[in-house]
Structures are given as structure tokens and as C-alpha cells.
Amino acid sequence: GGDQRAGKVIGAGLCRTGTEALREALDTLGYKTYHHMLTRDAKHHGLWEKVYKTGGLCAESVEAALDAMDGEGYNASTDLPTNLLYKEQLARHPDAKVILSARDSADEWAENYASTVGALFAHMARPPFTFFVPWMRDWLSFLSKRTGIEHSATELTPVWKSLPRAYSDWTRGVKISVPPAQLLEHHPRQGWGPICDFLGVPPAECPTTPYPRDDSRDHWDRVVAWAAVATYKWPLVLIMPVALLALLTWASMRFVFGLG
């Protein structure tokens, strides 16, 4: 807590590597962390939508989104979508520290991603969610371009064989792109110590509380189950009023004309 800590921290880890825990840790250490698009300013959503629609290839759109982030004093970022722009962020802040949150293995990450975020994205890229987030398919395309995660053409679920490769390639790419002195690979079980050392936090200011934990799998199971119900049951919302109207019409006709 306390005053905002100086310096820039870029979270380059893929989602489901402990990014939520890292966000909480950075906030605790005094950073103002940009996580997902969790800001109160709705204009950011429109800026990111332009990034997705152009596949991240429009420098002007990317810079506009990062300008908004920097302009509001965010000096740390974690998870999607900012992790996919870690190189662009590093170009803007050459002295930034980069934290690559990681899993124990590519296969472990693949299994976790496929059954949580990957499953949720697949539902959200279909009705009824697309009525409210029409850019979800653009987002999946952008995610694929940046990470190599492939998606089924029909179900939009992650293609399993692409996941371990995507994780390994991503991890290797970050290690190649970031100067070693500016990079920390961090596993959540390592706790506060490596992060405090890396960011120059004095031992007396390094928290002694347990390191934060990411959302549980039970939580994700509930979220994905709810999304599945919404995806497959939403037509009933349209059918039920029509069926009710037909029933009322039939009953009215029977009453008025003595039909049936």
C-alpha cells in the first residue's frame, strides 16, 4: 500500500499462469496495475476493440490503447490483453521490469487453459454474448495471431495440440526479447521473495502475508457451466414468448369462436 511505487512493470505471462495473483501482489507493493480491462473508464473498451479489429497490426490503435493506460497512471500491467503487447510496452519503456509468470509445464498450462479461459472464450464468441460483445471473434483472431493458440472453426474451442506449443513458443519468445537483467520468470509458489528482490523492494517492505492465490478451479467450473447454459439455452428466451403468444391466441380463438 502507501504511495504509488515508481518504475514500470510489464506482466508478460499468459493467462492462467498466476496473473491474478501477480496483479494483487503488485497492487499490494504500491503499483497501479492494469489487469484485463478492469478500469472504470469505458473508453478503454473501445480503444482495445480497435486493436482487436486490426489484429494488432495498426500501430496507431495500439499506441492509443497504451497511451490511455499510461495517461491514467497505470505503471504495471498483467494478463490479457496487455501481455500480448509486452514488446510494444517495452519499446515505450525501455527500462521497464518484465515479469513472466509461469506454470510448471506446457502441458499443465494447456489443460488448465482449455478447461477455463479457453472454454469461456468459446462460449463468449457465440450468441447471446456476441449481442453484447460483438468483437469477441476479432479478439479470438487477435489472440491466435499473437500466441499461436488455434481455435476450432465450428465450436471455437481451443485446438488442444496447439496449446503446449503456444505456451512453449511464448515463453521462449519473451526470454529472447527481454534483456535478462530486466526479466523475472516467476512461479506463484515462489512467493514474494523473488518479486521483491527483482523490483528492489527493501526487505522491511516485502509483505509477510501469504502470497495471493488465483481464482480456484471450482470458481472457473461454475463460470464455464453458466456460460454453457447461456449459450445453449438462450433460444428458449425467444421461443417462449412466441409459444405463449400462440397459446393465448389459440385460447382466445377457442373462447370467441368456440373452436376445438
mmCIF file of C-alpha atoms in Angstrom:
data_model
loop_
_atom_site.group_PDB
_atom_site.id
_atom_site.type_symbol
_atom_site.label_atom_id
_atom_site.label_comp_id
_atom_site.label_asym_id
_atom_site.label_seq_id
_atom_site.Cartn_x
_atom_site.Cartn_y
_atom_site.Cartn_z
ATOM 1 C CA GLY A 1 0.000 0.000 0.000
ATOM 2 C CA GLY A 2 1.093 3.588 0.610
ATOM 3 C CA ASP A 3 2.371 5.903 -2.090
ATOM 4 C CA GLN A 4 2.492 4.624 -5.639
ATOM 5 C CA ARG A 5 5.787 2.914 -6.359
ATOM 6 C CA ALA A 6 7.990 4.294 -9.125
ATOM 7 C CA GLY A 7 9.068 2.392 -12.244
ATOM 8 C CA LYS A 8 7.222 0.348 -14.830
ATOM 9 C CA VAL A 9 6.380 -3.356 -14.538
ATOM 10 C CA ILE A 10 5.138 -5.343 -17.528
ATOM 11 C CA GLY A 11 3.454 -8.683 -16.924
ATOM 12 C CA ALA A 12 4.260 -10.853 -19.940
ATOM 13 C CA GLY A 13 2.840 -14.157 -18.706
ATOM 14 C CA LEU A 14 -0.103 -15.783 -20.451
ATOM 15 C CA CYS A 15 -3.378 -16.001 -18.550
ATOM 16 C CA ARG A 16 -3.724 -18.972 -16.176
ATOM 17 C CA THR A 17 -0.106 -18.635 -15.046
ATOM 18 C CA GLY A 18 -0.851 -16.758 -11.818
ATOM 19 C CA THR A 19 -1.604 -13.377 -13.367
ATOM 20 C CA GLU A 20 -4.455 -12.547 -10.975
ATOM 21 C CA ALA A 21 -2.190 -13.297 -8.025
ATOM 22 C CA LEU A 22 0.551 -11.172 -9.599
ATOM 23 C CA ARG A 23 -1.857 -8.258 -10.054
ATOM 24 C CA GLU A 24 -2.822 -8.431 -6.390
ATOM 25 C CA ALA A 25 0.853 -8.667 -5.404
ATOM 26 C CA LEU A 26 1.836 -5.625 -7.478
ATOM 27 C CA ASP A 27 -1.096 -3.621 -6.096
ATOM 28 C CA THR A 28 -0.009 -4.558 -2.581
ATOM 29 C CA LEU A 29 3.542 -3.367 -3.319
ATOM 30 C CA GLY A 30 2.223 0.045 -4.365
ATOM 31 C CA TYR A 31 1.843 -0.236 -8.116
ATOM 32 C CA LYS A 32 -1.257 0.808 -10.028
ATOM 33 C CA THR A 33 -1.919 -2.338 -12.043
ATOM 34 C CA TYR A 34 -3.883 -2.630 -15.269
ATOM 35 C CA HIS A 35 -5.445 -6.108 -15.307
ATOM 36 C CA HIS A 36 -7.647 -7.279 -18.188
ATOM 37 C CA MET A 37 -9.590 -4.120 -18.972
ATOM 38 C CA LEU A 38 -10.606 -3.599 -15.372
ATOM 39 C CA THR A 39 -10.827 0.172 -15.474
ATOM 40 C CA ARG A 40 -13.745 2.406 -14.695
ATOM 41 C CA ASP A 41 -13.313 4.279 -17.955
ATOM 42 C CA ALA A 42 -15.451 2.676 -20.665
ATOM 43 C CA LYS A 43 -13.480 4.469 -23.391
ATOM 44 C CA HIS A 44 -10.723 1.897 -22.925
ATOM 45 C CA HIS A 45 -13.042 -0.827 -24.189
ATOM 46 C CA GLY A 46 -13.461 0.995 -27.499
ATOM 47 C CA LEU A 47 -9.710 1.510 -27.811
ATOM 48 C CA TRP A 48 -8.980 -2.169 -27.275
ATOM 49 C CA GLU A 49 -11.745 -3.149 -29.669
ATOM 50 C CA LYS A 50 -9.910 -1.233 -32.404
ATOM 51 C CA VAL A 51 -6.732 -3.142 -31.575
ATOM 52 C CA TYR A 52 -8.560 -6.467 -31.942
ATOM 53 C CA LYS A 53 -10.321 -5.496 -35.168
ATOM 54 C CA THR A 54 -6.979 -4.588 -36.784
ATOM 55 C CA GLY A 55 -5.264 -7.693 -35.425
ATOM 56 C CA GLY A 56 -2.798 -5.536 -33.511
ATOM 57 C CA LEU A 57 -1.242 -4.534 -36.825
ATOM 58 C CA CYS A 58 -2.370 -0.901 -36.682
ATOM 59 C CA ALA A 59 0.325 0.912 -34.708
ATOM 60 C CA GLU A 60 -1.944 3.897 -34.218
ATOM 61 C CA SER A 61 -4.608 1.763 -32.491
ATOM 62 C CA VAL A 62 -2.046 0.039 -30.284
ATOM 63 C CA GLU A 63 -0.453 3.339 -29.272
ATOM 64 C CA ALA A 64 -3.866 4.851 -28.486
ATOM 65 C CA ALA A 65 -4.686 1.987 -26.101
ATOM 66 C CA LEU A 66 -1.276 2.188 -24.409
ATOM 67 C CA ASP A 67 -1.492 5.993 -24.252
ATOM 68 C CA ALA A 68 -4.769 5.691 -22.346
ATOM 69 C CA MET A 69 -3.190 3.223 -19.944
ATOM 70 C CA ASP A 70 -0.113 5.352 -19.305
ATOM 71 C CA GLY A 71 -2.150 8.549 -19.213
ATOM 72 C CA GLU A 72 -4.143 7.337 -16.233
ATOM 73 C CA GLY A 73 -1.074 6.479 -14.230
ATOM 74 C CA TYR A 74 -1.015 2.707 -14.599
ATOM 75 C CA ASN A 75 2.601 1.694 -14.073
ATOM 76 C CA ALA A 76 2.073 -2.063 -14.065
ATOM 77 C CA SER A 77 0.053 -4.431 -16.223
ATOM 78 C CA THR A 78 -0.883 -8.098 -16.122
ATOM 79 C CA ASP A 79 -2.842 -10.632 -18.181
ATOM 80 C CA LEU A 80 -4.794 -10.165 -21.391
ATOM 81 C CA PRO A 81 -4.730 -8.012 -23.450
ATOM 82 C CA THR A 82 -1.674 -6.042 -22.286
ATOM 83 C CA ASN A 83 0.590 -9.096 -22.022
ATOM 84 C CA LEU A 84 0.162 -9.617 -25.770
ATOM 85 C CA LEU A 85 1.701 -6.165 -26.254
ATOM 86 C CA TYR A 86 4.696 -6.588 -23.963
ATOM 87 C CA LYS A 87 7.118 -5.783 -26.788
ATOM 88 C CA GLU A 88 5.283 -2.567 -27.648
ATOM 89 C CA GLN A 89 5.225 -1.627 -23.973
ATOM 90 C CA LEU A 90 8.937 -2.329 -23.616
ATOM 91 C CA ALA A 91 9.661 -0.123 -26.640
ATOM 92 C CA ARG A 92 7.853 2.725 -24.865
ATOM 93 C CA HIS A 93 9.528 1.998 -21.521
ATOM 94 C CA PRO A 94 12.997 0.570 -22.302
ATOM 95 C CA ASP A 95 13.954 0.392 -18.602
ATOM 96 C CA ALA A 96 10.825 -1.465 -17.534
ATOM 97 C CA LYS A 97 10.986 -4.658 -15.493
ATOM 98 C CA VAL A 98 9.211 -7.631 -17.092
ATOM 99 C CA ILE A 99 7.685 -10.466 -15.057
ATOM 100 C CA LEU A 100 6.939 -13.696 -16.898
ATOM 101 C CA SER A 101 4.502 -15.618 -14.704
ATOM 102 C CA ALA A 102 4.789 -19.309 -15.474
ATOM 103 C CA ARG A 103 3.406 -22.795 -14.947
ATOM 104 C CA ASP A 104 5.451 -25.908 -14.200
ATOM 105 C CA SER A 105 4.969 -27.313 -17.710
ATOM 106 C CA ALA A 106 3.398 -26.525 -21.059
ATOM 107 C CA ASP A 107 1.016 -29.492 -20.712
ATOM 108 C CA GLU A 108 -0.151 -28.362 -17.268
ATOM 109 C CA TRP A 109 -0.873 -24.880 -18.630
ATOM 110 C CA ALA A 110 -2.668 -26.327 -21.682
ATOM 111 C CA GLU A 111 -5.001 -28.457 -19.566
ATOM 112 C CA ASN A 112 -5.790 -25.523 -17.288
ATOM 113 C CA TYR A 113 -6.337 -23.013 -20.098
ATOM 114 C CA ALA A 114 -8.520 -25.336 -22.185
ATOM 115 C CA SER A 115 -10.937 -26.018 -19.335
ATOM 116 C CA THR A 116 -11.152 -22.431 -18.039
ATOM 117 C CA VAL A 117 -10.413 -19.336 -20.128
ATOM 118 C CA GLY A 118 -10.360 -21.189 -23.444
ATOM 119 C CA ALA A 119 -13.769 -22.746 -22.776
ATOM 120 C CA LEU A 120 -15.217 -19.412 -21.640
ATOM 121 C CA PHE A 121 -13.932 -17.563 -24.726
ATOM 122 C CA ALA A 122 -15.509 -20.213 -26.969
ATOM 123 C CA HIS A 123 -18.924 -19.544 -25.407
ATOM 124 C CA MET A 124 -18.476 -15.773 -25.422
ATOM 125 C CA ALA A 125 -17.730 -15.760 -29.150
ATOM 126 C CA ARG A 126 -21.259 -17.070 -29.820
ATOM 127 C CA PRO A 127 -24.774 -15.758 -29.155
ATOM 128 C CA PRO A 128 -26.105 -14.468 -26.838
ATOM 129 C CA PHE A 129 -22.788 -12.985 -25.699
ATOM 130 C CA THR A 130 -21.978 -11.568 -29.118
ATOM 131 C CA PHE A 131 -25.082 -9.380 -28.864
ATOM 132 C CA PHE A 132 -23.215 -7.526 -26.097
ATOM 133 C CA VAL A 133 -19.552 -8.090 -27.069
ATOM 134 C CA PRO A 134 -19.662 -8.210 -30.888
ATOM 135 C CA TRP A 135 -15.869 -8.042 -31.072
ATOM 136 C CA MET A 136 -15.265 -11.456 -29.438
ATOM 137 C CA ARG A 137 -14.389 -13.196 -32.706
ATOM 138 C CA ASP A 138 -11.987 -10.363 -33.523
ATOM 139 C CA TRP A 139 -10.484 -10.947 -30.091
ATOM 140 C CA LEU A 140 -10.004 -14.688 -30.727
ATOM 141 C CA SER A 141 -8.355 -13.893 -34.050
ATOM 142 C CA PHE A 142 -6.018 -11.387 -32.372
ATOM 143 C CA LEU A 143 -5.205 -13.914 -29.638
ATOM 144 C CA SER A 144 -4.380 -16.548 -32.266
ATOM 145 C CA LYS A 145 -2.132 -14.193 -34.228
ATOM 146 C CA ARG A 146 -0.170 -13.214 -31.133
ATOM 147 C CA THR A 147 0.112 -16.580 -29.364
ATOM 148 C CA GLY A 148 -0.395 -19.341 -31.916
ATOM 149 C CA ILE A 149 -3.414 -20.672 -29.999
ATOM 150 C CA GLU A 150 -5.699 -22.201 -32.625
ATOM 151 C CA HIS A 151 -9.474 -22.418 -32.361
ATOM 152 C CA SER A 152 -11.974 -24.885 -33.804
ATOM 153 C CA ALA A 153 -13.775 -23.370 -36.794
ATOM 154 C CA THR A 154 -17.178 -24.566 -35.557
ATOM 155 C CA GLU A 155 -17.107 -24.754 -31.752
ATOM 156 C CA LEU A 156 -14.415 -22.047 -31.370
ATOM 157 C CA THR A 157 -12.835 -24.102 -28.599
ATOM 158 C CA PRO A 158 -9.013 -24.187 -28.372
ATOM 159 C CA VAL A 159 -7.367 -26.824 -30.570
ATOM 160 C CA TRP A 160 -5.592 -28.982 -27.993
ATOM 161 C CA LYS A 161 -2.432 -29.727 -29.958
ATOM 162 C CA SER A 162 -1.771 -26.019 -30.444
ATOM 163 C CA LEU A 163 -1.750 -25.195 -26.731
ATOM 164 C CA PRO A 164 1.503 -26.700 -25.358
ATOM 165 C CA ARG A 165 3.332 -25.411 -28.423
ATOM 166 C CA ALA A 166 1.850 -21.932 -27.983
ATOM 167 C CA TYR A 167 2.911 -21.840 -24.335
ATOM 168 C CA SER A 168 6.446 -23.001 -25.075
ATOM 169 C CA ASP A 169 6.853 -20.617 -28.011
ATOM 170 C CA TRP A 170 5.504 -17.705 -25.983
ATOM 171 C CA THR A 171 7.838 -18.381 -23.061
ATOM 172 C CA ARG A 172 10.823 -18.717 -25.385
ATOM 173 C CA GLY A 173 9.876 -15.531 -27.222
ATOM 174 C CA VAL A 174 9.714 -13.470 -24.032
ATOM 175 C CA LYS A 175 13.115 -14.759 -22.910
ATOM 176 C CA ILE A 176 14.629 -13.867 -26.284
ATOM 177 C CA SER A 177 13.008 -10.429 -26.486
ATOM 178 C CA VAL A 178 13.657 -9.084 -22.982
ATOM 179 C CA PRO A 179 17.178 -8.317 -21.693
ATOM 180 C CA PRO A 180 17.968 -10.893 -18.981
ATOM 181 C CA ALA A 181 18.616 -8.243 -16.313
ATOM 182 C CA GLN A 182 15.096 -6.895 -16.837
ATOM 183 C CA LEU A 183 13.289 -10.256 -16.758
ATOM 184 C CA LEU A 184 11.995 -12.388 -13.912
ATOM 185 C CA GLU A 185 10.352 -15.750 -14.540
ATOM 186 C CA HIS A 186 8.070 -16.265 -11.569
ATOM 187 C CA HIS A 187 6.098 -19.276 -10.359
ATOM 188 C CA PRO A 188 3.375 -18.431 -7.807
ATOM 189 C CA ARG A 189 4.723 -20.985 -5.332
ATOM 190 C CA GLN A 190 7.966 -18.922 -5.128
ATOM 191 C CA GLY A 191 6.014 -16.265 -3.286
ATOM 192 C CA TRP A 192 7.037 -12.701 -2.508
ATOM 193 C CA GLY A 193 10.818 -13.070 -2.259
ATOM 194 C CA PRO A 194 11.865 -13.125 -5.940
ATOM 195 C CA ILE A 195 9.420 -10.332 -6.833
ATOM 196 C CA CYS A 196 10.584 -8.059 -4.012
ATOM 197 C CA ASP A 197 14.245 -8.689 -4.908
ATOM 198 C CA PHE A 198 13.622 -8.097 -8.596
ATOM 199 C CA LEU A 199 11.705 -4.850 -8.060
ATOM 200 C CA GLY A 200 14.115 -3.511 -5.462
ATOM 201 C CA VAL A 201 11.608 -3.607 -2.620
ATOM 202 C CA PRO A 202 13.501 -3.362 0.696
ATOM 203 C CA PRO A 203 13.172 -6.492 2.842
ATOM 204 C CA ALA A 204 11.402 -4.476 5.528
ATOM 205 C CA GLU A 205 8.689 -3.557 2.978
ATOM 206 C CA CYS A 206 8.266 -7.028 1.493
ATOM 207 C CA PRO A 207 4.941 -8.462 2.732
ATOM 208 C CA THR A 208 4.981 -11.273 5.259
ATOM 209 C CA THR A 209 1.410 -12.282 4.472
ATOM 210 C CA PRO A 210 0.821 -15.346 2.254
ATOM 211 C CA TYR A 211 1.316 -14.707 -1.454
ATOM 212 C CA PRO A 212 -2.049 -14.201 -3.235
ATOM 213 C CA ARG A 213 -3.805 -17.083 -4.965
ATOM 214 C CA ASP A 214 -5.535 -17.161 -8.350
ATOM 215 C CA ASP A 215 -9.215 -17.986 -8.730
ATOM 216 C CA SER A 216 -9.931 -21.616 -7.852
ATOM 217 C CA ARG A 217 -10.886 -24.233 -10.393
ATOM 218 C CA ASP A 218 -14.276 -24.527 -8.647
ATOM 219 C CA HIS A 219 -14.892 -20.872 -9.476
ATOM 220 C CA TRP A 220 -13.959 -21.451 -13.115
ATOM 221 C CA ASP A 221 -16.083 -24.579 -13.329
ATOM 222 C CA ARG A 222 -19.099 -22.532 -12.233
ATOM 223 C CA VAL A 223 -18.345 -19.688 -14.660
ATOM 224 C CA VAL A 224 -17.918 -22.027 -17.636
ATOM 225 C CA ALA A 225 -21.036 -24.017 -16.705
ATOM 226 C CA TRP A 226 -23.073 -20.818 -16.523
ATOM 227 C CA ALA A 227 -21.724 -19.672 -19.903
ATOM 228 C CA ALA A 228 -22.588 -23.047 -21.442
ATOM 229 C CA VAL A 229 -26.183 -22.808 -20.209
ATOM 230 C CA ALA A 230 -26.449 -19.278 -21.609
ATOM 231 C CA THR A 231 -25.020 -20.376 -24.960
ATOM 232 C CA TYR A 232 -27.227 -23.396 -25.493
ATOM 233 C CA LYS A 233 -30.448 -22.271 -23.781
ATOM 234 C CA TRP A 234 -30.741 -18.667 -24.967
ATOM 235 C CA PRO A 235 -33.023 -19.541 -27.949
ATOM 236 C CA LEU A 236 -35.651 -20.514 -25.365
ATOM 237 C CA VAL A 237 -35.826 -16.833 -24.437
ATOM 238 C CA LEU A 238 -37.002 -16.145 -27.986
ATOM 239 C CA ILE A 239 -39.177 -19.218 -28.340
ATOM 240 C CA MET A 240 -41.083 -18.908 -25.062
ATOM 241 C CA PRO A 241 -42.817 -15.560 -25.803
ATOM 242 C CA VAL A 242 -43.804 -16.824 -29.268
ATOM 243 C CA ALA A 243 -45.146 -20.059 -27.781
ATOM 244 C CA LEU A 244 -47.010 -18.120 -25.103
ATOM 245 C CA LEU A 245 -48.482 -15.776 -27.711
ATOM 246 C CA ALA A 246 -49.575 -18.764 -29.828
ATOM 247 C CA LEU A 247 -51.179 -20.385 -26.786
ATOM 248 C CA LEU A 248 -53.030 -17.188 -25.873
ATOM 249 C CA THR A 249 -54.156 -16.759 -29.471
ATOM 250 C CA TRP A 250 -55.461 -20.332 -29.614
ATOM 251 C CA ALA A 251 -57.254 -19.941 -26.286
ATOM 252 C CA SER A 252 -58.783 -16.638 -27.401
ATOM 253 C CA MET A 253 -59.948 -18.111 -30.712
ATOM 254 C CA ARG A 254 -61.455 -21.080 -28.921
ATOM 255 C CA PHE A 255 -63.267 -18.833 -26.488
ATOM 256 C CA VAL A 256 -64.569 -16.384 -29.122
ATOM 257 C CA PHE A 257 -65.388 -18.805 -31.880
ATOM 258 C CA GLY A 258 -65.910 -21.982 -29.929
ATOM 259 C CA LEU A 259 -63.134 -23.689 -31.903
ATOM 260 C CA GLY A 260 -61.946 -27.105 -30.874
#
